[in-house]
Coordinates of C-alpha atoms in Angstrom, one line a residue:
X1 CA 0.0 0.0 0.0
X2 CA 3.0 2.4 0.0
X3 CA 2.0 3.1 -3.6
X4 CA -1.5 4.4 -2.2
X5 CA 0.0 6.3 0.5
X6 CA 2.6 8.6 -1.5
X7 CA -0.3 8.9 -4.4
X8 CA -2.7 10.7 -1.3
X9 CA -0.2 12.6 -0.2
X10 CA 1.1 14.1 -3.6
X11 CA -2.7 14.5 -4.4
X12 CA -3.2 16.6 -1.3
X13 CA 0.0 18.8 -1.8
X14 CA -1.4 22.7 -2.9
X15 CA -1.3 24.1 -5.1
X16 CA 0.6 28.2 -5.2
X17 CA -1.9 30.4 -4.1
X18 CA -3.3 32.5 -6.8
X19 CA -5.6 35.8 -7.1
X20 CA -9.0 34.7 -9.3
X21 CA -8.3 35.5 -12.9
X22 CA -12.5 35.5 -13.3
X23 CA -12.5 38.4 -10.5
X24 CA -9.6 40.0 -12.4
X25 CA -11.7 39.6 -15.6
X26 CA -15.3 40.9 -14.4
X27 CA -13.7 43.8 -13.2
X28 CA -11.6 44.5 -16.1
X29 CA -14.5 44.4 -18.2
X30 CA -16.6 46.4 -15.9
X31 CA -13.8 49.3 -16.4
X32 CA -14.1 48.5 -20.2
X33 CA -17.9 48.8 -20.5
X34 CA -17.4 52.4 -18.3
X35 CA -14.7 53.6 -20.9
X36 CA -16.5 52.7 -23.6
X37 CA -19.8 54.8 -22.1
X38 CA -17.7 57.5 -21.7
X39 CA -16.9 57.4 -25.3
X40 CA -20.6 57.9 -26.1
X41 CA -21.2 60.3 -24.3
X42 CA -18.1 62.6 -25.3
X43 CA -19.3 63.8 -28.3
X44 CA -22.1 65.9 -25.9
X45 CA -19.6 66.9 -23.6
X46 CA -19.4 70.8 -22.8
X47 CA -15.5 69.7 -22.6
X48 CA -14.7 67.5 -25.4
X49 CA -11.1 67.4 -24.8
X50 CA -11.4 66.7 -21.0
X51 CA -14.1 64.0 -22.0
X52 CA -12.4 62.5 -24.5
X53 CA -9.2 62.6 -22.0
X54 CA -11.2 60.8 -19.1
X55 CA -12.3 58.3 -21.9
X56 CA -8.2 57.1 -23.2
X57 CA -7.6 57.3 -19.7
X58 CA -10.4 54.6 -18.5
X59 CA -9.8 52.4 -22.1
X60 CA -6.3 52.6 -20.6
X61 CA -6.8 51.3 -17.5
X62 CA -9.0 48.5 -18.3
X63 CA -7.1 47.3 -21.0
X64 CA -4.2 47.4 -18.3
X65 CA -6.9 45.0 -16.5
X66 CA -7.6 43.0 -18.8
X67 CA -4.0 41.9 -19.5
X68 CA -3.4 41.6 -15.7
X69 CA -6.6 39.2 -15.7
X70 CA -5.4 37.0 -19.1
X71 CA -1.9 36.6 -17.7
X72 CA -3.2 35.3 -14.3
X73 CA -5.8 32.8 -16.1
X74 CA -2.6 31.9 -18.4
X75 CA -0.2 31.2 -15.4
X76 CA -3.2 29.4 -13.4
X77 CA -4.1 26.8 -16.3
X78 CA -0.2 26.1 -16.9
X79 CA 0.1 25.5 -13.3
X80 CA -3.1 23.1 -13.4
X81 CA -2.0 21.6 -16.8
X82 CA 1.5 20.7 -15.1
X83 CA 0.4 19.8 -11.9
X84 CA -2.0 17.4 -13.9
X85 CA 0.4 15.8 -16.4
X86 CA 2.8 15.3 -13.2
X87 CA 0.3 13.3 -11.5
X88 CA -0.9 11.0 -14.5
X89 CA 0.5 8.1 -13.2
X90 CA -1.2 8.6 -9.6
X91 CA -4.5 10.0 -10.9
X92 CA -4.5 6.3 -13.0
X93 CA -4.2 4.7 -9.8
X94 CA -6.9 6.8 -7.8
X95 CA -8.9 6.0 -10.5
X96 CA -8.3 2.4 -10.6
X97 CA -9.5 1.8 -7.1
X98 CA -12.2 4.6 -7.3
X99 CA -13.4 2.1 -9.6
X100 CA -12.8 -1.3 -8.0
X101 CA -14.5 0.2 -4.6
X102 CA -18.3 0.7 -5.9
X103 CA -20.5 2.6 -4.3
X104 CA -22.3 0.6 -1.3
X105 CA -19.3 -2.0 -1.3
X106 CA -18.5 -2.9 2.7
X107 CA -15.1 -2.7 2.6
X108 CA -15.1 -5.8 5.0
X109 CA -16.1 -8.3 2.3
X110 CA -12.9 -8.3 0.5
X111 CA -11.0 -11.3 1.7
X112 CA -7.7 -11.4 2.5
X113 CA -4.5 -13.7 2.5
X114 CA -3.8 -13.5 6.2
X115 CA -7.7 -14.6 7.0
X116 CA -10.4 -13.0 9.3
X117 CA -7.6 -10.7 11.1
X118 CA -6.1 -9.6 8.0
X119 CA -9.1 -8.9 6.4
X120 CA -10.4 -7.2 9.5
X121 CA -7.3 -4.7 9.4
X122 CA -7.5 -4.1 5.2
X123 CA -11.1 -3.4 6.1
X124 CA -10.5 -0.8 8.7
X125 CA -7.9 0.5 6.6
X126 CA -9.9 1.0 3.2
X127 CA -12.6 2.4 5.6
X128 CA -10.5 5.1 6.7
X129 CA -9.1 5.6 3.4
X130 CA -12.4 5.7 1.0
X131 CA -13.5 9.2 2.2
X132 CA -10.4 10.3 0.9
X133 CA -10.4 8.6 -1.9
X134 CA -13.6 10.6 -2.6
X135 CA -12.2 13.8 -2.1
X136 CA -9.0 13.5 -4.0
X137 CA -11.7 12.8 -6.9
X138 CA -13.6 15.8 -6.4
X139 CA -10.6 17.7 -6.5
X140 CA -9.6 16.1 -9.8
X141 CA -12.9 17.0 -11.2
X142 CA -12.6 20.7 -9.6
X143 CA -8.8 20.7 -11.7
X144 CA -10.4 19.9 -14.5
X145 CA -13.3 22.1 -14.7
X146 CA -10.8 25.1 -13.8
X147 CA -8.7 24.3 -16.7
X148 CA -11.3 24.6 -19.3
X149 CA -12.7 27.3 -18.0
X150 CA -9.8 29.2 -17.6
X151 CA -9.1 28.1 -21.4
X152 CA -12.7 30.1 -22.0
X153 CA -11.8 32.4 -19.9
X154 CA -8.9 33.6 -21.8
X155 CA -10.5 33.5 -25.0
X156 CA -13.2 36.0 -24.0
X157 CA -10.5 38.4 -22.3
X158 CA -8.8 38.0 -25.5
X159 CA -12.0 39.3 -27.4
X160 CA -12.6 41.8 -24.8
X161 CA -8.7 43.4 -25.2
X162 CA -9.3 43.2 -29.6
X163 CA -12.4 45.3 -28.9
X164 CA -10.9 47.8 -26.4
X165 CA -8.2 48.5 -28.2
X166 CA -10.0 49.2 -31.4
X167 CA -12.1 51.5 -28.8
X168 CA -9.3 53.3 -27.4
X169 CA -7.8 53.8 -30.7
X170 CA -10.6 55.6 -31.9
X171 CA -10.8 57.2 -28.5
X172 CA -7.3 58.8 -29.4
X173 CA -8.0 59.6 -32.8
X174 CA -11.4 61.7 -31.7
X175 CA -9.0 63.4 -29.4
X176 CA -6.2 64.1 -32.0
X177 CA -9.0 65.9 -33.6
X178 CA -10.3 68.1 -30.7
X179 CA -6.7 69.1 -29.7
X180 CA -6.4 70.3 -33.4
X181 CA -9.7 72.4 -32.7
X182 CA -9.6 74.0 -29.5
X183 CA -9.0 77.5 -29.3
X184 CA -10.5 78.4 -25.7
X185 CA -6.9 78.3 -23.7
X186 CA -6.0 81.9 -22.3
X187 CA -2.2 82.6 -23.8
X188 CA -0.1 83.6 -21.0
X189 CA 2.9 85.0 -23.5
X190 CA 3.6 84.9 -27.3
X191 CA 6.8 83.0 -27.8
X192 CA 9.7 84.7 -29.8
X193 CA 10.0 82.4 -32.4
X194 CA 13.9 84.1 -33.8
X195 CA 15.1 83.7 -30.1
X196 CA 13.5 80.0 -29.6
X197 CA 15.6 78.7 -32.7
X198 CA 18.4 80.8 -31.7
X199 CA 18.3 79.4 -27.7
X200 CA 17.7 75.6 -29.2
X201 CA 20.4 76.1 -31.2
X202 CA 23.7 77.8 -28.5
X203 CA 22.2 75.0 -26.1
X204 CA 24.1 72.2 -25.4
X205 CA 22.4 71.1 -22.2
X206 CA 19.2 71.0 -20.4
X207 CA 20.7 73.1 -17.7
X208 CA 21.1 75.9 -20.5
X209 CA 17.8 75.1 -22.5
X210 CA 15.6 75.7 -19.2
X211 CA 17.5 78.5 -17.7
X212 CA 16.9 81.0 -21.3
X213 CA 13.6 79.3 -21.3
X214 CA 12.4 83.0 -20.2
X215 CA 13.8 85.2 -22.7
X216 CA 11.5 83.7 -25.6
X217 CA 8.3 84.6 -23.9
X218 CA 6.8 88.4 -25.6
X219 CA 4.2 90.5 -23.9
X220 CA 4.3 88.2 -20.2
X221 CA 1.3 89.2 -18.6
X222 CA 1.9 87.1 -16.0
X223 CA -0.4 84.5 -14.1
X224 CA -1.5 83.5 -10.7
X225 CA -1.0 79.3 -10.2
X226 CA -2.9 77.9 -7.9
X227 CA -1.1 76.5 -4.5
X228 CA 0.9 73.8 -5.4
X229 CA 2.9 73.2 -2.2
X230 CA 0.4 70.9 -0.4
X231 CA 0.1 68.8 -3.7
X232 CA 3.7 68.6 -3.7
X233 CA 4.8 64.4 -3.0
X234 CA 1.3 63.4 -3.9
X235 CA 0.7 64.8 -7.5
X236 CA -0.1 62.5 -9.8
X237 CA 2.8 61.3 -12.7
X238 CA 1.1 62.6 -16.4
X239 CA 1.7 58.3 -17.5
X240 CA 0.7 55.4 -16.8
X241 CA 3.6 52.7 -16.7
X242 CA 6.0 51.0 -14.2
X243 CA 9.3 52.8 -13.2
X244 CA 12.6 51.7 -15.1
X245 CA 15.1 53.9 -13.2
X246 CA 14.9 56.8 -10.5
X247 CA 17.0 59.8 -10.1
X248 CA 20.8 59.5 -10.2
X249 CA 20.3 55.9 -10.8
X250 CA 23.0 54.5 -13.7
X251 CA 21.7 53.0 -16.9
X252 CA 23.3 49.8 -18.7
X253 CA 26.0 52.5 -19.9
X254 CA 26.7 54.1 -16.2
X255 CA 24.9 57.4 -17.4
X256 CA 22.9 58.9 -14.6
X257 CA 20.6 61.8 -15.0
X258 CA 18.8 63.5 -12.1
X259 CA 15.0 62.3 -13.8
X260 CA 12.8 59.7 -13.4
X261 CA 12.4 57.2 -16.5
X262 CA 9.3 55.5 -17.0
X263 CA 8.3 52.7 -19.7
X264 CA 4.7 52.6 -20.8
X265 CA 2.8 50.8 -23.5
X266 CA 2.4 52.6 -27.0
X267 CA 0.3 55.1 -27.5
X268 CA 0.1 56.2 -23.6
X269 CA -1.4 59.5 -23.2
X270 CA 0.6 61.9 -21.2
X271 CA -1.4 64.7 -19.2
X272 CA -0.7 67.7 -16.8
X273 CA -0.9 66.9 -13.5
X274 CA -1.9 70.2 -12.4
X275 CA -2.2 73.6 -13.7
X276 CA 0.2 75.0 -15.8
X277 CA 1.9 77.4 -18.0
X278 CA 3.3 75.3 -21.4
X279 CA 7.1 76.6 -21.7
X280 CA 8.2 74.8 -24.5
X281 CA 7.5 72.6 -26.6
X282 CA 8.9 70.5 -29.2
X283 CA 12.2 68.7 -30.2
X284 CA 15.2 69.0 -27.9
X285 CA 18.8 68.0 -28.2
X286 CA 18.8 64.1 -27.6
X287 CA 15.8 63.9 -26.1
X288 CA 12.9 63.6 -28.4
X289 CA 10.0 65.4 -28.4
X290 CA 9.7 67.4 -25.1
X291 CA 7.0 69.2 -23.2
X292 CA 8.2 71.9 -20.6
X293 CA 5.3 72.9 -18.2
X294 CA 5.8 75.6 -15.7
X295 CA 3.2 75.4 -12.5
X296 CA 4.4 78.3 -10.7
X297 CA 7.8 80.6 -10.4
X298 CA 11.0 78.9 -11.0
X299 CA 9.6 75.7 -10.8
X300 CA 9.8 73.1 -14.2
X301 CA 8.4 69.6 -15.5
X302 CA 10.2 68.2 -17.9
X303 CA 8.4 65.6 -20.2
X304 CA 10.5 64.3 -22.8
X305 CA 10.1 61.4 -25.4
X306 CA 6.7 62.0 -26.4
X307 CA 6.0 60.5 -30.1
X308 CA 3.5 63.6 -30.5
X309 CA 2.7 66.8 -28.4
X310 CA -0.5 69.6 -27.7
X311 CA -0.9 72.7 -27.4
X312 CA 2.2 75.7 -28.2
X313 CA 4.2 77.7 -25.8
X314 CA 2.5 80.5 -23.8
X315 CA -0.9 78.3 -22.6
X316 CA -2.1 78.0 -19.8
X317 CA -3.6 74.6 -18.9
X318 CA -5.5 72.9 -16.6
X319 CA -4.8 69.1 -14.2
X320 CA -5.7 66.8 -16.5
X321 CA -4.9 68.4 -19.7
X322 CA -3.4 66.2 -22.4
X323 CA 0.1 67.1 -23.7
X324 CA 0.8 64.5 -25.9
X325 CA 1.1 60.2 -26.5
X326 CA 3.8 58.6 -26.1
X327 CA 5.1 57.2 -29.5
X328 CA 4.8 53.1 -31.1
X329 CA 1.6 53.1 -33.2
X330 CA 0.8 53.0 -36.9
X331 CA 1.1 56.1 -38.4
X332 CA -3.1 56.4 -39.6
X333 CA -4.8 55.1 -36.3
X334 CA -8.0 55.8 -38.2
X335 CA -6.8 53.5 -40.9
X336 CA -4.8 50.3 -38.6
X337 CA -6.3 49.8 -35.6
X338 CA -4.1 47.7 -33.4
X339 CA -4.3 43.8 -33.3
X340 CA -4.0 42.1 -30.0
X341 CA -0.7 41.7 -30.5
X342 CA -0.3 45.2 -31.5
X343 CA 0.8 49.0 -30.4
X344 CA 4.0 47.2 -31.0
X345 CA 3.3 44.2 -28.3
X346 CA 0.1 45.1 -26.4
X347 CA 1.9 43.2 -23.2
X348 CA 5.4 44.9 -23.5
X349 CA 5.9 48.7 -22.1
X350 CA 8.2 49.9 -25.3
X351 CA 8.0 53.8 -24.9
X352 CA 10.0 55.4 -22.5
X353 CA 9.1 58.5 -21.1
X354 CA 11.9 60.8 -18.9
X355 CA 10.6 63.3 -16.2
X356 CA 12.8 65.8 -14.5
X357 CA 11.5 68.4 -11.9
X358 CA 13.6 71.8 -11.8
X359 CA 13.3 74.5 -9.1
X360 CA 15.4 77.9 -9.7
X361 CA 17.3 75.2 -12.5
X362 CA 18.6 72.8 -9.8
X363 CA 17.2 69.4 -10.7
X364 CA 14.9 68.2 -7.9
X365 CA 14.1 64.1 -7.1
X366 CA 10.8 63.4 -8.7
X367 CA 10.0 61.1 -6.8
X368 CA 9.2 63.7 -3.8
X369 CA 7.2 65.0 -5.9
X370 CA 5.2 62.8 -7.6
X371 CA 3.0 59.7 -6.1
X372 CA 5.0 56.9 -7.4
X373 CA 3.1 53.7 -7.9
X374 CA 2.6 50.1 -8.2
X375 CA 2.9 48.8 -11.8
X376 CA 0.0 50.7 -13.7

C-alpha cells in the first residue's frame, strides 16, 4: 500500500496560491464597458477634450486589467496543466481503485490472505481511506473544470482586449482631432519664435535650455498658479507605466541623469498633472520630443520622449490636460487599428518617457514630488 499512500499525499499537496483571474476579468470588463460609455457620451460633452481625455484614460486602464486578468488565467491553467500531467500516473491509480470500490461496497467483504484478522485490518484500513479517496476525486474533477474554463476564460478576455483596443484607438483619434480644434486656452505670452531657434540652437544642455527658457516669452502678462505646495509628494505622474530607473540611478551604460524614467505601453497619453503654463515645446537636443510645463515661479516639469505633443508655448492649462502620446503606433490610427498583439506588443511597455523636476534650474528628485506607484 506504500504506492497508495505517496499517491494521497502528492494528491493533497497545494497548489501556489493564486488571485482569481475570473474576478480580475469581471472587473476589467466592468472598467471597459465604463470607458467605452464614456466614449458615447463625449461627443455631448461641454469639454470635449477633458471627455475624450477621461475616456483614453479609462480604455487605458482596463485594458491594463484585462492583460493583468489574461496573464493570471494563463499562469493558473499552466500550473493546473503541469500539476496534472505530473500526477498521471497517480490519478491512473486513484482512479483504478475509485473504480474497483463501488459505491455501497462494505469494505469488510474483500477477503484477504492473512484470513479474518487480516481482512479485518485491510477493512479498517480501506474504511479510513475511501472518504479520501472521494475527495481526492472531487478535487480532480474541480482541476479539471478550472482548466477549461480558464481556457474560456482567456478566450473572451482575449476578445474583450481586440475590442478595447479598437475603442481606445478611436478614443485617441477623436481626441487628436479636438486638440487640433480647440481655441479656448487663455495665452499667458507669445513666444519669440527668432530667439527659440536661436536658444535651441547655442544649447548644449538642459541646464542651459531651461535657464533661457524665459527670454523667448513676448508681452508676459503674468499669471497666478494655484497653490501647489500641499500637492507637492502626492501629484499625480502625467503616465501610466512601471518605473525603469529613479533619479541619479546608472543606466546599462553608467549614465545617470537627475530624472525619473518610466516605460509605458504605445500610445500612452501623457497629461498635466496640475495647472500649468506650457514653456516649451517641441524637439530638444537628444531627447525627443519634449513638453516643458511651468506650475508656478521657478519651478519646471520636464516631459521628454513624447511620439506627439499639444498645445504651443504661452498656454495655460489645466490638471488633467493632455500634452501629448507617447510614441509606437501606426502612423493612420483611423486607418490600422491595433491587433491584440499590437501597439507594437500590447503586453510589453516599449516607450520610455523621462521626467525631471527643476526649481530655480537645480534638478529636484521626482519622486518627492510625484505619487509613485505600483505597476499601472
Amino acid at each position: 500500500m506504500r504506492w497508495l499512500w505517496f499517491s494521497l499525499w502528492f494528491l493533497a499537496s497545494p497548489m501556489l496560491a493564486q488571485s482569481d483571474p475570473a474576478q480580475q476579468a469581471r472587473e476589467a470588463l466592468i472598467q471597459l464597458d465604463t470607458a467605452a460609455q464614456k466614449l458615447q457620451d463625449a461627443d455631448k460633452a461641454r469639454d470635449r477634450v477633458r471627455a475624450l481625455t477621461e475616456t483614453v484614460q479609462a480604455y487605458e486602464a482596463g485594458l491594463t486589467a484585462i492583460r493583468d486578468s489574461l496573464r493570471s488565467a494563463s499562469l493558473r491553467e499552466s500550473q493546473l496543466r503541469n500539476s496534472l500531467q505530473a500526477r498521471d500516473k497517480e490519478i491512473a491509480q486513484l482512479m483504478g481503485i475509485l473504480l474497483a470500490i463501488q459505491p455501497g461496497t462494505n469494505p469488510r467483504t474483500f477477503l484477504h490472505p492473512n484470513g479474518p484478522t487480516g481482512t479485518a485490518r485491510a477493512g479498517m484500513l480501506l474504511a479510513d481511506l475511501t472518504p479520501e479517496l472521494n475527495r481526492q476525486a472531487v478535487d480532480l474533477r474541480l482541476d479539471l473544470e478550472n482548466v477549461a474554463n480558464l481556457a474560456l476564460l482567456q478566450r473572451n478576455a482575449r476578445a474583450q482586449l481586440q475590442r478595447g483596443l479598437s475603442a481606445v484607438t478611436q478614443s485617441r483619434v477623436a481626441l487628436n482631432t479636438a486638440m487640433a480644434e480647440r481655441t479656448d486656452l487663455p495665452m499667458r505670452f507669445f513666444e519669440d519664435d527668432e530667439r527659440a531657434a536661436t536658444l535651441l540652437a547655442s544649447s548644449e544642455t538642459l541646464d542651459a535650455f531651461s535657464s533661457g527658457l524665459a527670454s523667448v516669452a513676448n508681452d508676459d502678462i503674468g499669471w497666478t498658479p494655484p497653490p501647489l505646495q500641499d500637492q507637492i509628494g502626492m501629484l499625480p505622474l502625467p503616465v501610466r507605466g512601471v518605473t525603469l530607473r529613479r533619479a541619479n540611478e546608472a543606466d546599462a551604460a553608467g549614465i545617470t541623469r537627475p530624472g525619473l524614467l518610466m516605460a509605458t505601453r504605445s500610445g500612452a497619453l501623457v497629461a498635466s498633472p496640475t495647472a500649468a503654463t506650457i514653456r516649451y515645446i517641441g524637439p530638444l537636443l537628444d531627447f525627443g520630443t519634449v513638453v516643458i510645463l511651468e506650475p508656478r515661479a521657478d519651478t519646471l516639469f520636464i516631459f521628454a520622449g513624447l511620439d506627439r505633443a499639444y498645445g504651443e508655448a504661452g498656454q495655460v492649462i489645466t490638471d488633467g490636460t493632455p500634452v501629448g502620446l507617447m510614441g509606437g503606433l501606426k502612423p493612420d490610427l483611423s486607418l490600422n487599428p491595433p491587433s491584440i498583439g499590437g501597439e507594437r506588443g500590447s503586453t510589453e511597455r516599449r516607450e520610455t518617457l523621462y521626467i525631471e523636476v527643476r526649481q530655480n534650474n537645480t534638478p529636484q528628485d521626482p519622486a518627492e514630488w510625484f505619487r509613485i506607484d505600483e505597476d499601472k
